[in-house]
PDB file of C-alpha atoms and ligand atoms in Angstrom:
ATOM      1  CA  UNK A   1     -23.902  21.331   1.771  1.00  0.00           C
ATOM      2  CA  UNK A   2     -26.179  23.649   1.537  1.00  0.00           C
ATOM      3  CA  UNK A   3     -26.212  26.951  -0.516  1.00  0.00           C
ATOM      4  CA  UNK A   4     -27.889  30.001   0.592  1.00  0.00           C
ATOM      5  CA  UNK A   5     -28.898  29.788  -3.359  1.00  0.00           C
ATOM      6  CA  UNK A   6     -30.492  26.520  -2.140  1.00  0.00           C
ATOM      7  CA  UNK A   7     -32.366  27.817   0.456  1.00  0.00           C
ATOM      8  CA  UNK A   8     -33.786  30.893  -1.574  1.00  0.00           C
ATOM      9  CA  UNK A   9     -34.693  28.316  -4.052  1.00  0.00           C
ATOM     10  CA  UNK A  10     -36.562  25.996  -1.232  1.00  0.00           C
ATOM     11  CA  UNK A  11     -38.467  29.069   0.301  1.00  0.00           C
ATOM     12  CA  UNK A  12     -39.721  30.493  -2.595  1.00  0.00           C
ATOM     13  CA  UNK A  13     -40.942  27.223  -3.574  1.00  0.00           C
ATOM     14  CA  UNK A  14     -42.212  26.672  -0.201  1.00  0.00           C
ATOM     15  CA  UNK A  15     -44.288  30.337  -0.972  1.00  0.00           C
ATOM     16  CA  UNK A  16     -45.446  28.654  -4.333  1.00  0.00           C
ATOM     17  CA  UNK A  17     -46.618  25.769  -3.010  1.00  0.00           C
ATOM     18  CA  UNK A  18     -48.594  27.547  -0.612  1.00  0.00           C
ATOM     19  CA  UNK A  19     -50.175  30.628  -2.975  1.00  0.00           C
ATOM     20  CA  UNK A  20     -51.313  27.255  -5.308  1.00  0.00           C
ATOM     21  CA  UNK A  21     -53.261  25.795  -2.092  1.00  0.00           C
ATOM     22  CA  UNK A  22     -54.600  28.994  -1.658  1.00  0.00           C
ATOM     23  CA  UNK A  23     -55.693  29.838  -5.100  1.00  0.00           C
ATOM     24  CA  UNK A  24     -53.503  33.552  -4.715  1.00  0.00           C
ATOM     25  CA  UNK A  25     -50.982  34.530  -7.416  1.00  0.00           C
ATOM     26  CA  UNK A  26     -47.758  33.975  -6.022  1.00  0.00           C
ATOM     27  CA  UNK A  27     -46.752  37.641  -7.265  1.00  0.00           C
ATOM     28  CA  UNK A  28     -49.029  39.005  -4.491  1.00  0.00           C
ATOM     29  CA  UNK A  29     -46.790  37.562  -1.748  1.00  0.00           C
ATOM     30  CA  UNK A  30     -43.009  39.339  -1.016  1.00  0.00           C
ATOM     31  CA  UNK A  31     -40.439  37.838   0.566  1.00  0.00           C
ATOM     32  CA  UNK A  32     -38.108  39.553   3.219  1.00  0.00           C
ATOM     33  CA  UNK A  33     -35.161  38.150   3.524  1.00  0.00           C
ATOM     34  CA  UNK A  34     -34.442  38.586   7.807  1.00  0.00           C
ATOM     35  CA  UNK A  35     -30.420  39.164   7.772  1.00  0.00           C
ATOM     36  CA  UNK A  36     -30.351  40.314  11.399  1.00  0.00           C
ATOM     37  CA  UNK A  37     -27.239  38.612  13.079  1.00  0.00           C
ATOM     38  CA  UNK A  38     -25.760  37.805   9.443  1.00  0.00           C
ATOM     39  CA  UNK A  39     -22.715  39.287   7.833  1.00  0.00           C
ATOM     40  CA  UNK A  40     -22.878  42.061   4.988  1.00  0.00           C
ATOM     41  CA  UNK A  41     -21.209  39.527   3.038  1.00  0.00           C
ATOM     42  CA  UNK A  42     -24.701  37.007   3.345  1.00  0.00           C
ATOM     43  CA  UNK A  43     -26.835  40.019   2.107  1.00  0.00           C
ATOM     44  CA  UNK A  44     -24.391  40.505  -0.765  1.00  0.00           C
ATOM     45  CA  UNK A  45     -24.639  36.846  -1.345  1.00  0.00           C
ATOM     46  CA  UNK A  46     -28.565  36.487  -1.381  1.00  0.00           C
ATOM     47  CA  UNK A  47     -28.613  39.849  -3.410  1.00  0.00           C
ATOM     48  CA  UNK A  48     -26.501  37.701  -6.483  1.00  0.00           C
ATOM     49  CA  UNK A  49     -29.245  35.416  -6.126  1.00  0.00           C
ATOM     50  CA  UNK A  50     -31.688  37.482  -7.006  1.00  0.00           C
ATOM     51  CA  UNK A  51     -33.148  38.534  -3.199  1.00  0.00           C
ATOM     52  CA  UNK A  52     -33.784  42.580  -3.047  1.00  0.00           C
ATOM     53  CA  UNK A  53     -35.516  43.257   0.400  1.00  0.00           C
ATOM     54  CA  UNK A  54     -33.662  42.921   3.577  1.00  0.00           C
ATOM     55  CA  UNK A  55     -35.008  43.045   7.161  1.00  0.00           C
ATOM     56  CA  UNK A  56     -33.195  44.045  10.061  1.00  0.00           C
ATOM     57  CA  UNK A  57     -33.739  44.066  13.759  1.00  0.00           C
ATOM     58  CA  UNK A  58     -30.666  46.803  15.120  1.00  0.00           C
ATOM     59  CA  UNK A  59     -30.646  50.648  13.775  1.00  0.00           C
ATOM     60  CA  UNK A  60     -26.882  50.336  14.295  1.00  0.00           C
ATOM     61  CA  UNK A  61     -26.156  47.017  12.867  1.00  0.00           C
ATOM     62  CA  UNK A  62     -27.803  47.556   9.713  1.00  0.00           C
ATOM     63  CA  UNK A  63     -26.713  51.023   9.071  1.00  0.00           C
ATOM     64  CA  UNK A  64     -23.322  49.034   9.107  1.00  0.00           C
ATOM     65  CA  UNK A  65     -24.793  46.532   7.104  1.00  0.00           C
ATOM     66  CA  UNK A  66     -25.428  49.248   4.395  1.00  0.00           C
ATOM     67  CA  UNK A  67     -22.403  50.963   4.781  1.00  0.00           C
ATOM     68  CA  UNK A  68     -20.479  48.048   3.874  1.00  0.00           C
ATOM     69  CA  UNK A  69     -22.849  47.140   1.266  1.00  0.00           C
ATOM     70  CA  UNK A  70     -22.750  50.857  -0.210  1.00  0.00           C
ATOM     71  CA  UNK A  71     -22.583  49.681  -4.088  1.00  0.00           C
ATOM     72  CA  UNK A  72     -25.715  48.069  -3.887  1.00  0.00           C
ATOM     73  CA  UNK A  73     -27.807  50.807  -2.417  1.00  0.00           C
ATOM     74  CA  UNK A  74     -29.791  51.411  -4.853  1.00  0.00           C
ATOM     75  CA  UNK A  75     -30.598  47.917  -5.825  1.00  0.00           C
ATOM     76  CA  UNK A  76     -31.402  46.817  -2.592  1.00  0.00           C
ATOM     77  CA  UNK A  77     -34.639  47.571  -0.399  1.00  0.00           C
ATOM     78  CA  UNK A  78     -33.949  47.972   3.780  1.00  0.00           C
ATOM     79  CA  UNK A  79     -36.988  47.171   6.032  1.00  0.00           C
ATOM     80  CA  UNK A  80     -36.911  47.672   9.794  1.00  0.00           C
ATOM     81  CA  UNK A  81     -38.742  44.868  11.798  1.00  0.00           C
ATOM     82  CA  UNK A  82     -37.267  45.505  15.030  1.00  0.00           C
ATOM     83  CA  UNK A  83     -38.612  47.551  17.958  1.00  0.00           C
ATOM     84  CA  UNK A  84     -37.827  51.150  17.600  1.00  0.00           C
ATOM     85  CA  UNK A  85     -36.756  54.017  20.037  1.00  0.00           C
ATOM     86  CA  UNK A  86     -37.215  57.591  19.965  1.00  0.00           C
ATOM     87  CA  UNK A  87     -33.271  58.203  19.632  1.00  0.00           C
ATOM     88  CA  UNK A  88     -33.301  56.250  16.558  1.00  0.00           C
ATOM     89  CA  UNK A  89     -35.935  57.430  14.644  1.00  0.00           C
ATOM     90  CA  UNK A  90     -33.788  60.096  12.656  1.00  0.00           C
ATOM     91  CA  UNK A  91     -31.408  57.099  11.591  1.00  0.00           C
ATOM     92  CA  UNK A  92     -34.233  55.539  10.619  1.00  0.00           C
ATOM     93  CA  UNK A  93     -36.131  58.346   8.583  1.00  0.00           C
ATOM     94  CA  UNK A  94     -32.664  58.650   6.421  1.00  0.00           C
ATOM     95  CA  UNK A  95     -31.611  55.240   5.731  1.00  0.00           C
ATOM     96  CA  UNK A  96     -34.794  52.924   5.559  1.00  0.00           C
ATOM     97  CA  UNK A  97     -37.238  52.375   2.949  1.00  0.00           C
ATOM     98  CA  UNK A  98     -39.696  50.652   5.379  1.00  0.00           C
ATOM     99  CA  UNK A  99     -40.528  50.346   8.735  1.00  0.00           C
ATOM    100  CA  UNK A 100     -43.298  47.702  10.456  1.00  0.00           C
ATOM    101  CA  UNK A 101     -42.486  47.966  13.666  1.00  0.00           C
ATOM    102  CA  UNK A 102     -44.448  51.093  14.148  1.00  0.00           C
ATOM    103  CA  UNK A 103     -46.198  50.893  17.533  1.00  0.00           C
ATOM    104  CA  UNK A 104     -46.598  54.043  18.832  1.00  0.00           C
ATOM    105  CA  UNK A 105     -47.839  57.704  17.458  1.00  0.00           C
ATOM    106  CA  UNK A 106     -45.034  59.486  18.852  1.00  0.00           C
ATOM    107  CA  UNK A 107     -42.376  56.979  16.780  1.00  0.00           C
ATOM    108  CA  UNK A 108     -44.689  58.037  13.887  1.00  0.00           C
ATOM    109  CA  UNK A 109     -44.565  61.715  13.941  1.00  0.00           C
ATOM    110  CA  UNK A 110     -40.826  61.530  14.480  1.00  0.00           C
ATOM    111  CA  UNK A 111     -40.243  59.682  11.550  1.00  0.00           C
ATOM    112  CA  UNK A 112     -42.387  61.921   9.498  1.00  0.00           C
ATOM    113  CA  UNK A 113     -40.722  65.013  10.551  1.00  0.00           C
ATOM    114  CA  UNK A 114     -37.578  63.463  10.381  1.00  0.00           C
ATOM    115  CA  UNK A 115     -38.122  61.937   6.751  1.00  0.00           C
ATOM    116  CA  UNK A 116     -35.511  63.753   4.413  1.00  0.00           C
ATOM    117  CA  UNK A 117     -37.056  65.585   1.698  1.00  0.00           C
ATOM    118  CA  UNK A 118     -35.181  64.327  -1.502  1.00  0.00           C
ATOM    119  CA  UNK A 119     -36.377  60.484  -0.186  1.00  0.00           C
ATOM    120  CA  UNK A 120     -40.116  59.223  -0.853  1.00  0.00           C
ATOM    121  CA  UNK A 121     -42.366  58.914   1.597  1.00  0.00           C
ATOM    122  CA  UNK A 122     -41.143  56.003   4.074  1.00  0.00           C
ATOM    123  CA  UNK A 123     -43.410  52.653   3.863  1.00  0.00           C
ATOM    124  CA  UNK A 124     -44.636  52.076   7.279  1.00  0.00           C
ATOM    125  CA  UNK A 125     -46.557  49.145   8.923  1.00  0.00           C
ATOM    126  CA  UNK A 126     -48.297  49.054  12.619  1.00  0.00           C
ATOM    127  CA  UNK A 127     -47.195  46.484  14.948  1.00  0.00           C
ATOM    128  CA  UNK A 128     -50.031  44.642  16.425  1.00  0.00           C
ATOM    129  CA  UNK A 129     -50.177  43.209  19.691  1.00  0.00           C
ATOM    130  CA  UNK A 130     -52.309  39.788  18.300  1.00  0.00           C
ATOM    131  CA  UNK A 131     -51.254  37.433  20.876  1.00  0.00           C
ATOM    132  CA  UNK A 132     -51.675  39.458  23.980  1.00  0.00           C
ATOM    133  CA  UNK A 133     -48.534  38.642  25.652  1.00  0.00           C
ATOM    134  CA  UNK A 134     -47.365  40.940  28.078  1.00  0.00           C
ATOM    135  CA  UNK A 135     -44.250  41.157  26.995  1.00  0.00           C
ATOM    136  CA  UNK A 136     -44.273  41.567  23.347  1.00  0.00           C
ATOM    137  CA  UNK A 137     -44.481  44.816  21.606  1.00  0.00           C
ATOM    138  CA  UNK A 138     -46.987  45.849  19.689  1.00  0.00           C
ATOM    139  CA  UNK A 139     -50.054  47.889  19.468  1.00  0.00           C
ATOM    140  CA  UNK A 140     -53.179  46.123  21.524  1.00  0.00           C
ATOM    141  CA  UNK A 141     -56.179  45.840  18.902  1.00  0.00           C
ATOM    142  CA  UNK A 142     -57.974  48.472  20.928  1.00  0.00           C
ATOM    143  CA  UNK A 143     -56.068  51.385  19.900  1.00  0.00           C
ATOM    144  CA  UNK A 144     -55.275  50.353  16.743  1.00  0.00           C
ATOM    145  CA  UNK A 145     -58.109  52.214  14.335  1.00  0.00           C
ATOM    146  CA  UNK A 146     -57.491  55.918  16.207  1.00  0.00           C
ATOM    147  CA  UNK A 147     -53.648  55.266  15.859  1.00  0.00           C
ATOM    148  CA  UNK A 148     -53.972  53.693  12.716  1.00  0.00           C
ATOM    149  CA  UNK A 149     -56.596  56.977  11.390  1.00  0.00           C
ATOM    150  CA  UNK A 150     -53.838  59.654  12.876  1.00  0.00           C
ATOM    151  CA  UNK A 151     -50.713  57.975  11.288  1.00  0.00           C
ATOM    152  CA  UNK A 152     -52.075  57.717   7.855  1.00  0.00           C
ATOM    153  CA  UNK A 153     -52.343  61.564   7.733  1.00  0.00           C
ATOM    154  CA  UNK A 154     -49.076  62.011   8.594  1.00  0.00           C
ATOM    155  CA  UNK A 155     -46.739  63.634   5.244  1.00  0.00           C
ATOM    156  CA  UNK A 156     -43.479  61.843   5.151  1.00  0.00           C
ATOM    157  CA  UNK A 157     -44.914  58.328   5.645  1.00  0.00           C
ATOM    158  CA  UNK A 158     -46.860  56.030   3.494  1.00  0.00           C
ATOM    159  CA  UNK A 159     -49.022  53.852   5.879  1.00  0.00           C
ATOM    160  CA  UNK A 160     -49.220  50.340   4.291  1.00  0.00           C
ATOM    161  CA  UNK A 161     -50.792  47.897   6.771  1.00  0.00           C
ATOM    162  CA  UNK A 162     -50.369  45.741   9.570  1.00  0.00           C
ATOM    163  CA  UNK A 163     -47.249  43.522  11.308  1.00  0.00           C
ATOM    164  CA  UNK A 164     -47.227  41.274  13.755  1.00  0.00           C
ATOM    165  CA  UNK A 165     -45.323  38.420  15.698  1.00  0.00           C
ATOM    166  CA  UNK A 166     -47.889  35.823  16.990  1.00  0.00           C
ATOM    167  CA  UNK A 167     -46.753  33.606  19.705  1.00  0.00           C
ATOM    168  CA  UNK A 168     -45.028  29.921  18.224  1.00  0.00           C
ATOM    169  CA  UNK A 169     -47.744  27.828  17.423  1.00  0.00           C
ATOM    170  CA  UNK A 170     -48.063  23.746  16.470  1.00  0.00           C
ATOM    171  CA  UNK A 171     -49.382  22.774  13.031  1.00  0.00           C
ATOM    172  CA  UNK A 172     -51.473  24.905  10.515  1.00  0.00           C
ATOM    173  CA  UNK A 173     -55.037  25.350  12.416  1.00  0.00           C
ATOM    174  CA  UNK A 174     -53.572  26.647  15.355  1.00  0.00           C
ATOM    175  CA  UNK A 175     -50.768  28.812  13.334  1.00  0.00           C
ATOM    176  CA  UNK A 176     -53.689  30.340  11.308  1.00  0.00           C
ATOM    177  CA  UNK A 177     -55.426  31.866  13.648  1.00  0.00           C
ATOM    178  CA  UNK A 178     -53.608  34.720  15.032  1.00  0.00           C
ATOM    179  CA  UNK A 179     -52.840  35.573  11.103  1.00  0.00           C
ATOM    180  CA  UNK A 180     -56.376  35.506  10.140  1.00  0.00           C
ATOM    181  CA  UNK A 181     -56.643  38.223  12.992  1.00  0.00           C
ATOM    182  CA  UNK A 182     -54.995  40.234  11.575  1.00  0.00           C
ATOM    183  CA  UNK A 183     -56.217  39.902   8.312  1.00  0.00           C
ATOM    184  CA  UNK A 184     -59.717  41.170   9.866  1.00  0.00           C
ATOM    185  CA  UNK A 185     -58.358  44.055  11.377  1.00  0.00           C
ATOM    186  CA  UNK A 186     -56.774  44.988   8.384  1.00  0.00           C
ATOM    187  CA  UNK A 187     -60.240  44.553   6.628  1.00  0.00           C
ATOM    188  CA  UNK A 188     -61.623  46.486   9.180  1.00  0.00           C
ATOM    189  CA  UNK A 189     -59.665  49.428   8.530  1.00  0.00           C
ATOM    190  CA  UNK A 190     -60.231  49.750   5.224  1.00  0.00           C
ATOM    191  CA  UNK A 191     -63.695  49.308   5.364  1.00  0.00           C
ATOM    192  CA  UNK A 192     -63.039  52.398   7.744  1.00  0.00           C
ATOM    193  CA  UNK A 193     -61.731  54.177   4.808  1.00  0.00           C
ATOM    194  CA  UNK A 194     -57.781  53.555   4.914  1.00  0.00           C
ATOM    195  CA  UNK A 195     -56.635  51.982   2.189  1.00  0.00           C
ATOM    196  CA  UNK A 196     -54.131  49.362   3.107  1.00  0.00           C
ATOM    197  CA  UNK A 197     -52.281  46.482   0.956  1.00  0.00           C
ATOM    198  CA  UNK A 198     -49.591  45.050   3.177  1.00  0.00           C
ATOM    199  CA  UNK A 199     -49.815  41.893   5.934  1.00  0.00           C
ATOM    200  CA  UNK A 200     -46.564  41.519   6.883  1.00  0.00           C
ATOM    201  CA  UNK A 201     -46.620  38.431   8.937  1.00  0.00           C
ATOM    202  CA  UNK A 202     -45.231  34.805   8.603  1.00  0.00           C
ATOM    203  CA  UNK A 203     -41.950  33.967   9.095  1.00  0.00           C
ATOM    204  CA  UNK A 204     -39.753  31.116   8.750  1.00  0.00           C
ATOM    205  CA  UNK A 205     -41.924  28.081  10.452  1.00  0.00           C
ATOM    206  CA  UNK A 206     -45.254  29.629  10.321  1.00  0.00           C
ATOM    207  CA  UNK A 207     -45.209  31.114   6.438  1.00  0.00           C
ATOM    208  CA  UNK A 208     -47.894  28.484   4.892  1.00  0.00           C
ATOM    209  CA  UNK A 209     -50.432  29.523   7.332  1.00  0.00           C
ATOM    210  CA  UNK A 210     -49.442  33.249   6.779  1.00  0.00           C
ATOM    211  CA  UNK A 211     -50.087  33.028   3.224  1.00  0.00           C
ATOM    212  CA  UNK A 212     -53.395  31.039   3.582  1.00  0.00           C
ATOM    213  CA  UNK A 213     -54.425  33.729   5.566  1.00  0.00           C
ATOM    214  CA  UNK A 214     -53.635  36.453   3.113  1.00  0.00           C
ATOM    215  CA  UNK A 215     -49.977  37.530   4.109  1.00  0.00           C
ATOM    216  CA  UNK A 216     -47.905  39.777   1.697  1.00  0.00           C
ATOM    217  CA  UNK A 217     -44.797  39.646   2.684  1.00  0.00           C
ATOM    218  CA  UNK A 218     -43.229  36.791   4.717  1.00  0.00           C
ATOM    219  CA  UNK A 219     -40.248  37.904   7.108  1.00  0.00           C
ATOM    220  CA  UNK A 220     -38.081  34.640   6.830  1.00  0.00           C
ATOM    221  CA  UNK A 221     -34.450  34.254   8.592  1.00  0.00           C
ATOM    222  CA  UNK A 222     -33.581  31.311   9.641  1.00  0.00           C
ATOM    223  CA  UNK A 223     -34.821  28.941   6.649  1.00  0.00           C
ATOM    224  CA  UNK A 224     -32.216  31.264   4.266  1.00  0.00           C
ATOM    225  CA  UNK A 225     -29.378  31.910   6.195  1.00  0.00           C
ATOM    226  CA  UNK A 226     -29.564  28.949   8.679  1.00  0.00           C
ATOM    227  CA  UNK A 227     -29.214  29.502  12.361  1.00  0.00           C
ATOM    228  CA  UNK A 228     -28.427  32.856  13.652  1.00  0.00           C
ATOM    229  CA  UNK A 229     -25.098  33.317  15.740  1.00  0.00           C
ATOM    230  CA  UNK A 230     -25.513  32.152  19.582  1.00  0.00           C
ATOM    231  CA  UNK A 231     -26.981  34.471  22.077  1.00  0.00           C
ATOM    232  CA  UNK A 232     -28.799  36.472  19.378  1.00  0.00           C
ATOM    233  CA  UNK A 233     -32.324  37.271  19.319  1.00  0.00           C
TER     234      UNK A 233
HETATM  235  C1  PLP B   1     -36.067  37.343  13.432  1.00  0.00           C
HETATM  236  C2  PLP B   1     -37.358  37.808  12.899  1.00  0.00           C
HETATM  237  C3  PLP B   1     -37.960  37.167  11.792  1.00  0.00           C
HETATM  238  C4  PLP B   1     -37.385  35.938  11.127  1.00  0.00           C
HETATM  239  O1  PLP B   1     -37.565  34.826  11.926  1.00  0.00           O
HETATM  240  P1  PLP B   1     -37.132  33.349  11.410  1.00  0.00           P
HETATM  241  O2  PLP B   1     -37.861  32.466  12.332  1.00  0.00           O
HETATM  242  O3  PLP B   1     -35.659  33.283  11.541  1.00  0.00           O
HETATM  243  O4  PLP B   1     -37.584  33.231  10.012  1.00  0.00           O
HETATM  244  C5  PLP B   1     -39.148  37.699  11.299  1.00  0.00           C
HETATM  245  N1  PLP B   1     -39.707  38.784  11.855  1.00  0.00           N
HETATM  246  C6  PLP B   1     -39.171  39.417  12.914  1.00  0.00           C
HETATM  247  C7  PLP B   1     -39.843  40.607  13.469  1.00  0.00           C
HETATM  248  C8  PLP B   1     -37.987  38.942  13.472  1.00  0.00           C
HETATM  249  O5  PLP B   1     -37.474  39.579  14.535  1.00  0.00           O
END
């Protein structure tokens, strides 16, 4: 069988292996453990092996999630990578350290105002629309560099780059490309006079070609904790 301590093992070597082919240093590339759908007792359990950021999907199951998991609060880093409404965003402000699933101004400006004092600022990534499917969220490219120019002044949040979910792709060409987007609109906004140090993208069967294309944080699920309960997202 198994172990989850296996799996951590196999992905960060997987993230090794693919910094060497790339020439980066390995230290420039986080890993997110994605423990949407999985117990409190899997965090805790990834946590003993050494894993410190979490990403979850639900406001409501992860606020669980950390209420359960109350002892290791402040050894443990809580990253929101699903979409986010309005009605949440207070939750949000109070309990999160990040956020990438920023795709709208108005989310923004909530979570600034609603940022508690006492906390730092809360790290927040755009969601970008790189695939152009209808149905997936995410800023289109378009509006990116006005939204991108009015978040960053906002107090309460740090703006730290770009996140996206390409659409499932076949071998490491094709899974390249939509990351390498990104990479250039990130690029692009610097040279625009942000100054921006996070690519969140790659997850669990696309993280090589993430990292060749200059990810910094890989959002992987399924290759840690195995397959997610039935019926889940
Ligand atoms: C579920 C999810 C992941 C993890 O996906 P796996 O394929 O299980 O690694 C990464 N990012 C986001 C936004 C997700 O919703």
């Amino acid at each position: 069988m198994t172990t989850l301590e296996q799996r951590l093992a196999e992905v960060r070597h997987r993230i090794l292996q693919a910094c060497e082919a790339a020439g980066r240093d390995p230290a420039s590339v986080g890993l997110l453990a994605v423990s949407k759908l999985q117990p409190a007792q899997a965090v805790r359990q990834a946590w003993q092996a050494g894993q410190l950021a979490f990403g979850e999907n639900y406001v409501q199951e992860a606020l669980d999630k950390m209420a359960e998991l109350a002892d290791l609060r402040g050894a443990t880093e809580w990253h929101l990578i699903g979409p986010l409404q309005s009605n949440k965003t207070r939750a949000v402000a109070e309990a999160f350290d990040w956020v990438h699933s920023v795709d709208r101004l108005k989310i923004a400006q909530r979570l600034s105002d609603q940022r508690p004092a006492q906390l730092p600022p809360l790290n927040v990534c755009l969601q970008v629309n790189i695939s152009g499917e209808a149905s997936k969220s995410g800023l289109p490219p378009h509006e990116l560099a006005q939204v991108a120019a009015a978040v960053a002044t906002l107090p309460r949040l740090r703006l730290r780059g770009l996140m996206s979910i390409p659409e499932p792709a076949q071998g490491l060409q094709a899974q390249q490309a939509p990351h390498r987007a990104l990479r250039l609109l990130l690029q692009d906004l610097n040279q625009r006079g942000l100054a921006l140090d996070t690519l969140s993208m790659g997850m669990s069967d696309d993280l090589e070609a993430a990292v060749a294309e200059g990810s910094t944080m890989v959002r992987v699920g399924t290759a840690l904790f195995g397959a997610r309960p039935p019926g889940a997202a």
